[in-house]
Coordinates of C-alpha atoms and ligand atoms in Angstrom, one line a residue:
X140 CA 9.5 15.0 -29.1
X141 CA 7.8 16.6 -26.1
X142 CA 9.6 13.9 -23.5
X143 CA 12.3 15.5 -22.6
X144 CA 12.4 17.2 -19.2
X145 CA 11.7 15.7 -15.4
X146 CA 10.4 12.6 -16.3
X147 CA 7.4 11.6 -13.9
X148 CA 6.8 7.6 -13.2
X149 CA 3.0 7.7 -11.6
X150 CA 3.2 4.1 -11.0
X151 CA 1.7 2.7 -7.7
X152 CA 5.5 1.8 -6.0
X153 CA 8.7 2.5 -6.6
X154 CA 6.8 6.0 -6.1
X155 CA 8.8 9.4 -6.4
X156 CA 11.6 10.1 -4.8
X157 CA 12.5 13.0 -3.1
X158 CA 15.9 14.6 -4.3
X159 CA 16.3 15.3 -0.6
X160 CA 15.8 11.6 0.4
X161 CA 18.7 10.6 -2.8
X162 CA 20.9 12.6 -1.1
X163 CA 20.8 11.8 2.4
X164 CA 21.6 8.0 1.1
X165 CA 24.9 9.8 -0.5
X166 CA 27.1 9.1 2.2
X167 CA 29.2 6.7 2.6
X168 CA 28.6 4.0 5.2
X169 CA 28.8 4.7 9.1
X170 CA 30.8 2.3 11.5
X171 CA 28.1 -0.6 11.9
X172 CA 29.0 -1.5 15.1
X173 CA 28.7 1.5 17.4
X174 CA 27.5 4.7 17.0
X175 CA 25.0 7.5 15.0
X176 CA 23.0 4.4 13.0
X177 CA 21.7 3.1 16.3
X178 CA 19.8 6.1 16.9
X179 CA 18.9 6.2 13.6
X180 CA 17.3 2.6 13.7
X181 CA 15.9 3.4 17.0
X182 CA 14.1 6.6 15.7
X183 CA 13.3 4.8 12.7
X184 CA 11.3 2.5 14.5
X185 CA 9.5 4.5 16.9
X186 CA 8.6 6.9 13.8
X187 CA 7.2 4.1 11.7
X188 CA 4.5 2.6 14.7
X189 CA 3.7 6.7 14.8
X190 CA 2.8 6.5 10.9
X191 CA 1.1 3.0 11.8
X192 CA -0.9 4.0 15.0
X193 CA 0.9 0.9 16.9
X194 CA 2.3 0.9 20.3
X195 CA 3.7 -2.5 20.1
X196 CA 7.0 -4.0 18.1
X197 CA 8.6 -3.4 14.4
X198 CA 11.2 -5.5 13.0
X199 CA 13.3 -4.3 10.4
X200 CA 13.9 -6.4 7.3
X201 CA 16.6 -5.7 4.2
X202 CA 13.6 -7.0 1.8
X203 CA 11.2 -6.1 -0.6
X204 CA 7.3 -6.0 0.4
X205 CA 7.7 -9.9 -0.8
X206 CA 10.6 -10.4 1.7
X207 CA 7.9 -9.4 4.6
X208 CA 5.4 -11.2 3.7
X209 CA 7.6 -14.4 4.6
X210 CA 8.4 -12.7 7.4
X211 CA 5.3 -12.3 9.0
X212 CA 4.3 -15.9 7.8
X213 CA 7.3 -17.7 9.9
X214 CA 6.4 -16.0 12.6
X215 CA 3.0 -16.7 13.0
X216 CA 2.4 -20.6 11.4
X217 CA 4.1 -23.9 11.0
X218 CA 4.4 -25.8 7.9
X219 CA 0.8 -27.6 7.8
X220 CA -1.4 -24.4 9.4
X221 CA -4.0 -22.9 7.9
X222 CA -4.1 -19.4 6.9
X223 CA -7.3 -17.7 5.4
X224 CA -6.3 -15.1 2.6
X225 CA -9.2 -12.4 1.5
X226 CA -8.4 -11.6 -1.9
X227 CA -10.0 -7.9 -3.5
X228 CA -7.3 -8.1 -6.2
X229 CA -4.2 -9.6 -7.2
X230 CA -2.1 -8.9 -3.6
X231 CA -3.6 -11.8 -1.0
X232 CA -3.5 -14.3 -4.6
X233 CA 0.6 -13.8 -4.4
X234 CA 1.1 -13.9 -0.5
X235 CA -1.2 -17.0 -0.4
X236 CA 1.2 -18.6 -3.4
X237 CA 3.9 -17.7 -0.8
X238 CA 2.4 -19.3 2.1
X239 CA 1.7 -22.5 -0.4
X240 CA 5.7 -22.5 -0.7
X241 CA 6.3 -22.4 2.3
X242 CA 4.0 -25.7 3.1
X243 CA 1.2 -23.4 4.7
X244 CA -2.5 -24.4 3.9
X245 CA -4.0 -21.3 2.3
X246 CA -6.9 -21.0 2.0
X247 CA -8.3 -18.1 -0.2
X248 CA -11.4 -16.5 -0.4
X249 CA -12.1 -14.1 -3.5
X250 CA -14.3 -11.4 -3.6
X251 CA -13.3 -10.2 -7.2
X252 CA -11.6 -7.4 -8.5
X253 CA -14.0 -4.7 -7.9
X254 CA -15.2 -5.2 -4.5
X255 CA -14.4 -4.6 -1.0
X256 CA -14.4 -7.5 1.9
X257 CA -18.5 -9.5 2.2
X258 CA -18.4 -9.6 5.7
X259 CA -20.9 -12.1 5.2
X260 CA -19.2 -14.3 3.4
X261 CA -16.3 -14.3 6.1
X262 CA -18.2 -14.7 8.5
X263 CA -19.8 -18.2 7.3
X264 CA -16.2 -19.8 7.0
X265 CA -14.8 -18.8 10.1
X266 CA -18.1 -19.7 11.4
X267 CA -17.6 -23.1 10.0
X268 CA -14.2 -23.1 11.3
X269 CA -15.4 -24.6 14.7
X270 CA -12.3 -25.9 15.5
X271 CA -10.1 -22.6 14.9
X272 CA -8.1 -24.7 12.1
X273 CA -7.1 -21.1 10.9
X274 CA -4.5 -19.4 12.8
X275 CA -4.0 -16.7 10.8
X276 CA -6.6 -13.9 8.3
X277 CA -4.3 -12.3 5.8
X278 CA -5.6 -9.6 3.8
X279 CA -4.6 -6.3 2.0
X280 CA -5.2 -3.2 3.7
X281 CA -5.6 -1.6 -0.1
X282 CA -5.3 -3.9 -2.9
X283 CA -3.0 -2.2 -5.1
X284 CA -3.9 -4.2 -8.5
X285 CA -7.6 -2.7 -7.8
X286 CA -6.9 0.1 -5.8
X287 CA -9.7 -1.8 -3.3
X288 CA -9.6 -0.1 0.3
X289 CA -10.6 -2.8 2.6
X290 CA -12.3 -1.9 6.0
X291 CA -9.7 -3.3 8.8
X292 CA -11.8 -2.3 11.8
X293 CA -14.8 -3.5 10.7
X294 CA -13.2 -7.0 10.0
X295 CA -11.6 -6.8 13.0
X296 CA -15.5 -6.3 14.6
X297 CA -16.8 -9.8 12.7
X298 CA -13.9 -11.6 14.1
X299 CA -14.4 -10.6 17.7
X300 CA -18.2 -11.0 17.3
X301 CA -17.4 -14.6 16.7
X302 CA -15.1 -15.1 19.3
X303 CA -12.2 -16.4 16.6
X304 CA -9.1 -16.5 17.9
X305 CA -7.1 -15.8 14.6
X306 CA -4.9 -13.5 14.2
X307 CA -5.4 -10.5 11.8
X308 CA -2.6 -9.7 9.7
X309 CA -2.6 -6.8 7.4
X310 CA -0.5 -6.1 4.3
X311 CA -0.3 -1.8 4.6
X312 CA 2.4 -1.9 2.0
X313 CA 0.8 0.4 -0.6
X314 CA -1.7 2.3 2.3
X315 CA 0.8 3.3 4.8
X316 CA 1.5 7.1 4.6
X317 CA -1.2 7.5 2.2
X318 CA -5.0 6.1 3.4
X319 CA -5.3 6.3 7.5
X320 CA -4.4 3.1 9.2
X321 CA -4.7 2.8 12.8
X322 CA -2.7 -0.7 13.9
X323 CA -4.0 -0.6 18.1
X324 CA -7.7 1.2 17.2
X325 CA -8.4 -1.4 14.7
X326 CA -7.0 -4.4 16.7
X327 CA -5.0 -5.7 14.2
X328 CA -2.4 -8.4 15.4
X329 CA 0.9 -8.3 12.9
X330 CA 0.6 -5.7 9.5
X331 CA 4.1 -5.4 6.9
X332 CA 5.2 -2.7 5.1
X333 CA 7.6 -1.7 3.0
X334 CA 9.5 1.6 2.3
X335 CA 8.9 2.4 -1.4
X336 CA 5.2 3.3 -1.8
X337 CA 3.7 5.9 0.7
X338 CA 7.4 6.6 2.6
X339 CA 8.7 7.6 -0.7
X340 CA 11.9 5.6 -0.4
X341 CA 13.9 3.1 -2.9
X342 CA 13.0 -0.6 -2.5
X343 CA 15.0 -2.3 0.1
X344 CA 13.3 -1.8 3.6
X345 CA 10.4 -4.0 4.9
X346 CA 8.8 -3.4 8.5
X347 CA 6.7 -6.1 10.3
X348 CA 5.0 -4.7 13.0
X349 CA 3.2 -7.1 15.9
X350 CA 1.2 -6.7 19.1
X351 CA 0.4 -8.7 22.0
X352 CA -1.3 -11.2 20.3
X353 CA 1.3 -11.5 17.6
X354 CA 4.1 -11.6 19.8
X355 CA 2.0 -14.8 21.7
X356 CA 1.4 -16.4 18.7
X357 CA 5.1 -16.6 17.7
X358 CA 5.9 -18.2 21.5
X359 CA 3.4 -20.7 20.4
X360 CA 6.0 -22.1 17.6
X361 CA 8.6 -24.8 17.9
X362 CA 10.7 -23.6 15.1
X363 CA 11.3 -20.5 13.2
X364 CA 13.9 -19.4 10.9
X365 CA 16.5 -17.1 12.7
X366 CA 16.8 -15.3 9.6
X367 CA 12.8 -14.6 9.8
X368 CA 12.8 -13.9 13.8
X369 CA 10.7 -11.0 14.5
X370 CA 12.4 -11.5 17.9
X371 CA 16.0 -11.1 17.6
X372 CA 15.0 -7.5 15.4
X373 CA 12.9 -6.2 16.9
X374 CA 14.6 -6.3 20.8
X375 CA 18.1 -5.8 20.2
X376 CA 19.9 -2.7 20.4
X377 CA 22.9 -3.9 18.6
X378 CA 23.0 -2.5 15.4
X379 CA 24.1 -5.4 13.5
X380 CA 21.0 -8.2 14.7
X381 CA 18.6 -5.7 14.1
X382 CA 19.4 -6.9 10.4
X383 CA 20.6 -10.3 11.3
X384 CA 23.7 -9.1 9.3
X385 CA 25.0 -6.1 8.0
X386 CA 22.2 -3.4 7.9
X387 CA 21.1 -1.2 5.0
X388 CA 23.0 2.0 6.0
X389 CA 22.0 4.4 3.1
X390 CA 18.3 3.2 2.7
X391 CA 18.3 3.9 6.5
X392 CA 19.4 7.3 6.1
X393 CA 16.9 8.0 3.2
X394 CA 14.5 6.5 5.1
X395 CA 15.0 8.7 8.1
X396 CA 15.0 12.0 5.9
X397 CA 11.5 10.4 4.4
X398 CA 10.4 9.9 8.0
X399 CA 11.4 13.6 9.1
X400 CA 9.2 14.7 5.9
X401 CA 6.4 13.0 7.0
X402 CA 6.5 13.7 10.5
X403 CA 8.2 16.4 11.6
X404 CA 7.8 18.8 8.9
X405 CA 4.2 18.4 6.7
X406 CA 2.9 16.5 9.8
X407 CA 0.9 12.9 9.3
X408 CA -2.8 14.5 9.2
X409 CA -2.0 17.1 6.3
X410 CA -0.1 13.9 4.4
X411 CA -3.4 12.2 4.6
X412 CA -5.4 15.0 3.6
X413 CA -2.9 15.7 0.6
X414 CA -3.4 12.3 -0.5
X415 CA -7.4 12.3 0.1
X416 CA -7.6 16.3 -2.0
X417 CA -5.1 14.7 -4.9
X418 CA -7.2 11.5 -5.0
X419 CA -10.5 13.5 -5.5
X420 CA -8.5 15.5 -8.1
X421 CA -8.0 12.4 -10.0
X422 CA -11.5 10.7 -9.4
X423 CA -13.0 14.4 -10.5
X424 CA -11.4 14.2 -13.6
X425 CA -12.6 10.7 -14.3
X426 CA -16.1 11.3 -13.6
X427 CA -16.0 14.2 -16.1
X428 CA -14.1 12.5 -18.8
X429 CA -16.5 9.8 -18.7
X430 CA -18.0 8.4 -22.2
X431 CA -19.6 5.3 -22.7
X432 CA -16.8 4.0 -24.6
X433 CA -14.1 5.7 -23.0
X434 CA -12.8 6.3 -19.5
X435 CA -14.0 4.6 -16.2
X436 CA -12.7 3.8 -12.9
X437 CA -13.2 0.4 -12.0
X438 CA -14.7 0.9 -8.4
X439 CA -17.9 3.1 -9.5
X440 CA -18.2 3.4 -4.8
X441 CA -15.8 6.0 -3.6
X442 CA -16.1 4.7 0.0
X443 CA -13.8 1.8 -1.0
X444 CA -11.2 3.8 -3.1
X445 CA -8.0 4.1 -1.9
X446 CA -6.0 7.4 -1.9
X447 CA -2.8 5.6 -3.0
X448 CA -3.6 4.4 -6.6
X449 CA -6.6 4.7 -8.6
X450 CA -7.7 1.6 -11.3
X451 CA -9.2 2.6 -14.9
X452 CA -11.0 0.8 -16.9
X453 CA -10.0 2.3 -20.9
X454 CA -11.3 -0.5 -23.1
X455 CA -9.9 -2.0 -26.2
X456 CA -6.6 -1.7 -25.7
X457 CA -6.6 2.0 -25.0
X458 CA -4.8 1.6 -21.2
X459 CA -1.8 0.3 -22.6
X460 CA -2.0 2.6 -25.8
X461 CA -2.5 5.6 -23.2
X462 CA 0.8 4.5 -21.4
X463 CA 2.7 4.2 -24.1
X464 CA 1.6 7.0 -25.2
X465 CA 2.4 9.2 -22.1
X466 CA 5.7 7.5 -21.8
X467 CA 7.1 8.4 -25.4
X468 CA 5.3 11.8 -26.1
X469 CA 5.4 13.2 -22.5
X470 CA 7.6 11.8 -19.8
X471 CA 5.4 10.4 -17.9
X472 CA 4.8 6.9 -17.0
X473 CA 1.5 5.4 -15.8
X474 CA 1.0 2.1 -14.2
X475 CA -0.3 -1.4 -15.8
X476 CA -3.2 -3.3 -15.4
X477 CA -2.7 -5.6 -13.1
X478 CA -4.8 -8.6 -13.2
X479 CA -8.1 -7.0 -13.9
X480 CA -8.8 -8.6 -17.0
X481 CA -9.3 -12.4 -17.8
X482 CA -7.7 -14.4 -20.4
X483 CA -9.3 -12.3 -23.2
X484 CA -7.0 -9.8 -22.0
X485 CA -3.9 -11.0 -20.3
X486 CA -1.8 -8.5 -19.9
X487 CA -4.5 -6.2 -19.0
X488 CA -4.0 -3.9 -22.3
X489 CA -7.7 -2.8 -21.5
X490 CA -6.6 -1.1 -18.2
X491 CA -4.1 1.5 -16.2
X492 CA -3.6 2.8 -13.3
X493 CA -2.3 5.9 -11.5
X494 CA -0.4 5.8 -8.9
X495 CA -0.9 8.6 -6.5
X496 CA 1.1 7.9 -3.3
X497 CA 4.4 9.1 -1.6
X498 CA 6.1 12.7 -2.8
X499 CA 2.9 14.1 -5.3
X500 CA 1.1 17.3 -4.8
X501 CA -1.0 19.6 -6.4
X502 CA 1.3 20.3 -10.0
X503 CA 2.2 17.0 -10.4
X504 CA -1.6 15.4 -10.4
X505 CA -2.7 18.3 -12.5
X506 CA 0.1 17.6 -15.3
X507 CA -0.5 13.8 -15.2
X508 CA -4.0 14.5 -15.8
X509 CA -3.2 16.8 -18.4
X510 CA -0.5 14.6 -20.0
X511 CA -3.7 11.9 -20.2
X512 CA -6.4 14.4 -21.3
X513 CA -3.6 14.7 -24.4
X514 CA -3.5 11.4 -25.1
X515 CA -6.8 11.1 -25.2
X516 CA -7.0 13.2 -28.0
X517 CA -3.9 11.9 -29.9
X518 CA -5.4 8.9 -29.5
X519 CA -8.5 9.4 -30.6
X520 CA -10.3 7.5 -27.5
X521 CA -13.6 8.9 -26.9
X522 CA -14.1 11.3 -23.9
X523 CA -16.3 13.9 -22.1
X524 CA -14.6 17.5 -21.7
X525 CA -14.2 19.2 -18.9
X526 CA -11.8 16.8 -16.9
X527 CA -8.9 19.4 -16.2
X528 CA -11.6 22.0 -15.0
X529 CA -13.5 19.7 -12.7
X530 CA -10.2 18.8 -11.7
X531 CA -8.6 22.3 -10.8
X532 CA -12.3 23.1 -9.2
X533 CA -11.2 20.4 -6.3
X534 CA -7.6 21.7 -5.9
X535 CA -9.3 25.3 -6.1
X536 CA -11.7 24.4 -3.7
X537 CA -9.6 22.2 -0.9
X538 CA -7.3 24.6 -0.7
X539 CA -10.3 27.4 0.0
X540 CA -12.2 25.4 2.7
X541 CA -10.1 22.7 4.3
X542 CA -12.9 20.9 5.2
X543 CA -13.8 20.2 2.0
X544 CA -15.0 16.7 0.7
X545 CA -15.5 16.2 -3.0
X546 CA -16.8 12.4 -2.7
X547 CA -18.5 10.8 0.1
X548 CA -15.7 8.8 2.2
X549 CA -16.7 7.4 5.4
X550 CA -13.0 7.5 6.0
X551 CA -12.7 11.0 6.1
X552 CA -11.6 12.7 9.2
X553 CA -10.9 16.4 8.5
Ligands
PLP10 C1 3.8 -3.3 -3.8 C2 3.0 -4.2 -2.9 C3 3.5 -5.5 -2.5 C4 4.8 -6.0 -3.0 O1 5.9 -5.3 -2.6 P1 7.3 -5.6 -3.3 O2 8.2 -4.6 -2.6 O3 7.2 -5.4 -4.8 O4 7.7 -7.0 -3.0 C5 2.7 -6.2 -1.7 N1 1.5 -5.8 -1.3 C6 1.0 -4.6 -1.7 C7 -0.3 -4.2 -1.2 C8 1.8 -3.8 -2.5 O5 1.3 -2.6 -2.9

């Protein structure tokens, strides 16, 4: 009844898409061979280690986030390696199945589904790992199942402090463009990404970016798939290998109108401190609708929150009642629990989650939240008031003092 009208899906990837970057794919396809696309793939590149904080490679990929993760895995280890996977959600679980398929010994260590990295815990195994068996650490920049922000650089610090020569290998699918990520500061080795979360474009681009170290590990292999090669990608300038085949034309040009959004007109800091101001929005909201049998965010410590997606906790059903209930009534669509709850609740009907990332701003959080505080009532699902007020004060406020911080967040820095 009250649907009709933009329709709004607030899932954590495919995000929203900016009309502009739909119709910059509208074209039909450039000569592959020779001309414009070249620069555009060169530009490309050089835009996404900006967005990254990397100074080394990026190969380009015609894949899904999935399609990168193999990637990144054939050009680090052989068949029979041993990779460590540190698992804050659902994300590391599915790249170590991956791994497994591809004959990799994966080893997994699981820190639940509402916790950041124990450092400690890391430590002892590589510790243990006195032979440097493990040539690879694979973990989730943000998990987006749990919307877990995981501290790179200080991983990056226990690893060096044990003198462990694996490489560190970050998954920045659902972070980059939306929580600060800083490849070269943070030392990390190889990181993928992909183009539908933060860079607000459709599914179909995957970037693998490597260092030194990366780049040293891959000379170090006696076989990898050509159709994998970081190599061949990343160092060509013919327009046709850098996609070992024909190359995405139209995702590239939507890509590159995404890229000029980010870059060249808002400018990288004030997307990161939209994200961090519409984040708080959210989180303000929560904390005010909170009732002990409503409401709660699953990650009660803002410090490890991302500013992508934010996890909720509704109880008895009431996540998937609240989507549904969005999605008929209202137009908007919310994101699933994703592997929050045990088997008492397999497909996660107890949870939701909002995704937050890419092409939102101020309106668009403000009527999701609204659109939930109404189904909240509809539904009868108990609640605090006050949620839309608290979360207006936060939009009221950032916009006031710039410097504004609603929630402690060691990772703020403006
Ligand atoms: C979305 C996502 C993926 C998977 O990407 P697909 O494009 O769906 O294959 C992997 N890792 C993270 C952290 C993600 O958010």
């Amino acid at each position: 009844m009250l649907s009709h009208g933009l329709e709004y899906l607030a899932i954590p990837g495919p995000s929203v898409i900016p009309n502009r970057v739909l119709q910059a794919m509208h074209q039909p396809s450039p000569n592959i061979y020779a001309g414009h696309l070249g620069d555009v793939i060169k530009t490309v590149k050089k835009d996404l280690n900006t967005i990254a904080g990397s100074s080394g490679d990026v190969a380009l990929y015609a894949s899904n986030g999935h399609g990168v993760w193999e990637a990144a895995l054939a050009n680090i280890v052989m068949p029979g390696e041993t990779v460590l996977f540190l698992a804050t959600g659902q994300f590391a679980f599915h790249w170590a199945i991956l791994a497994r398929s591809l004959g990799i010994d994966a080893k997994i260590i699981t820190f639940g589904n509402r916790a950041t990295i124990d450092l400690d815990k890391v430590r002892d195994v590589l510790t243990r790992d006195s032979n440097h068996k493990i040539k690879a650490i694979c973990v989730p920049h943000v998990d987006t199942a749990t919307s877990v922000l995981n501290d790179i650089n200080a991983l990056r610090q226990t690893i060096n402090e044990l003198n462990h020569p694996a490489l560190l290998c970050v998954d920045i699918i659902a972070s980059l463009g939306s929580d600060r990520f800083e490849m070269d500061n943070w030392g990390v080795d190889v990181a993928v990404a992909a183009c539908q979360k933060g860079l607000m474009t459709p599914a179909g681009l995957a970037f693998l970016f490597f260092g030194q170290k990366g780049a040293a590990a891959r000379t170090q292999l006696n076989q990898v798939s050509a159709y994998w090669d970081w190599n061949i990608r990343a160092s060509t300038d013919q327009i046709y290998a850098s996609f070992f085949g024909t190359p995405p034309t139209q995702h590239l040009f939507g890509l590159r109108t995404a890229l000029d959004m980010i870059l060249y007109e808002e400018g990288l800091e004030t997307v990161l401190y939209r994200h961090k101001v519409l984040a708080q929005t959210i989180w303000a909201a929560l904390d005010a609708w909170r009732h002990p049998k409503g409401l709660r965010m699953t990650l009660p410590n803002s410090d490890i929150r991302s500013h992508a997606v934010t996890s909720i906790e509704a109880g008895s059903q009431n996540g998937a009642r609240l989507q549904n209930w969005t999605t008929q009534n209202v137009g908007l669509t919310l994101g699933c629990g994703l592997g929050m709850a045990g088997n008492s609740d397999p497909e996660c009907r107890d949870y939701f989650r909002i995704g937050h990332m890419g092409h939102v701003n101020g309106h668009m959080i403000m009527g999701a939240l609204g659109a939930i505080d109404a189904g909240l009532k509809a539904l009868d699902i108990p609640h605090a008031q006050g949620a839309l007020d608290a979360a207006a004060s936060v939009i009221a406020k950032a916009t006031k003092y710039p410097n504004f911080v609603a929630h402690g967040n060691g990772h703020v820095h403006r």
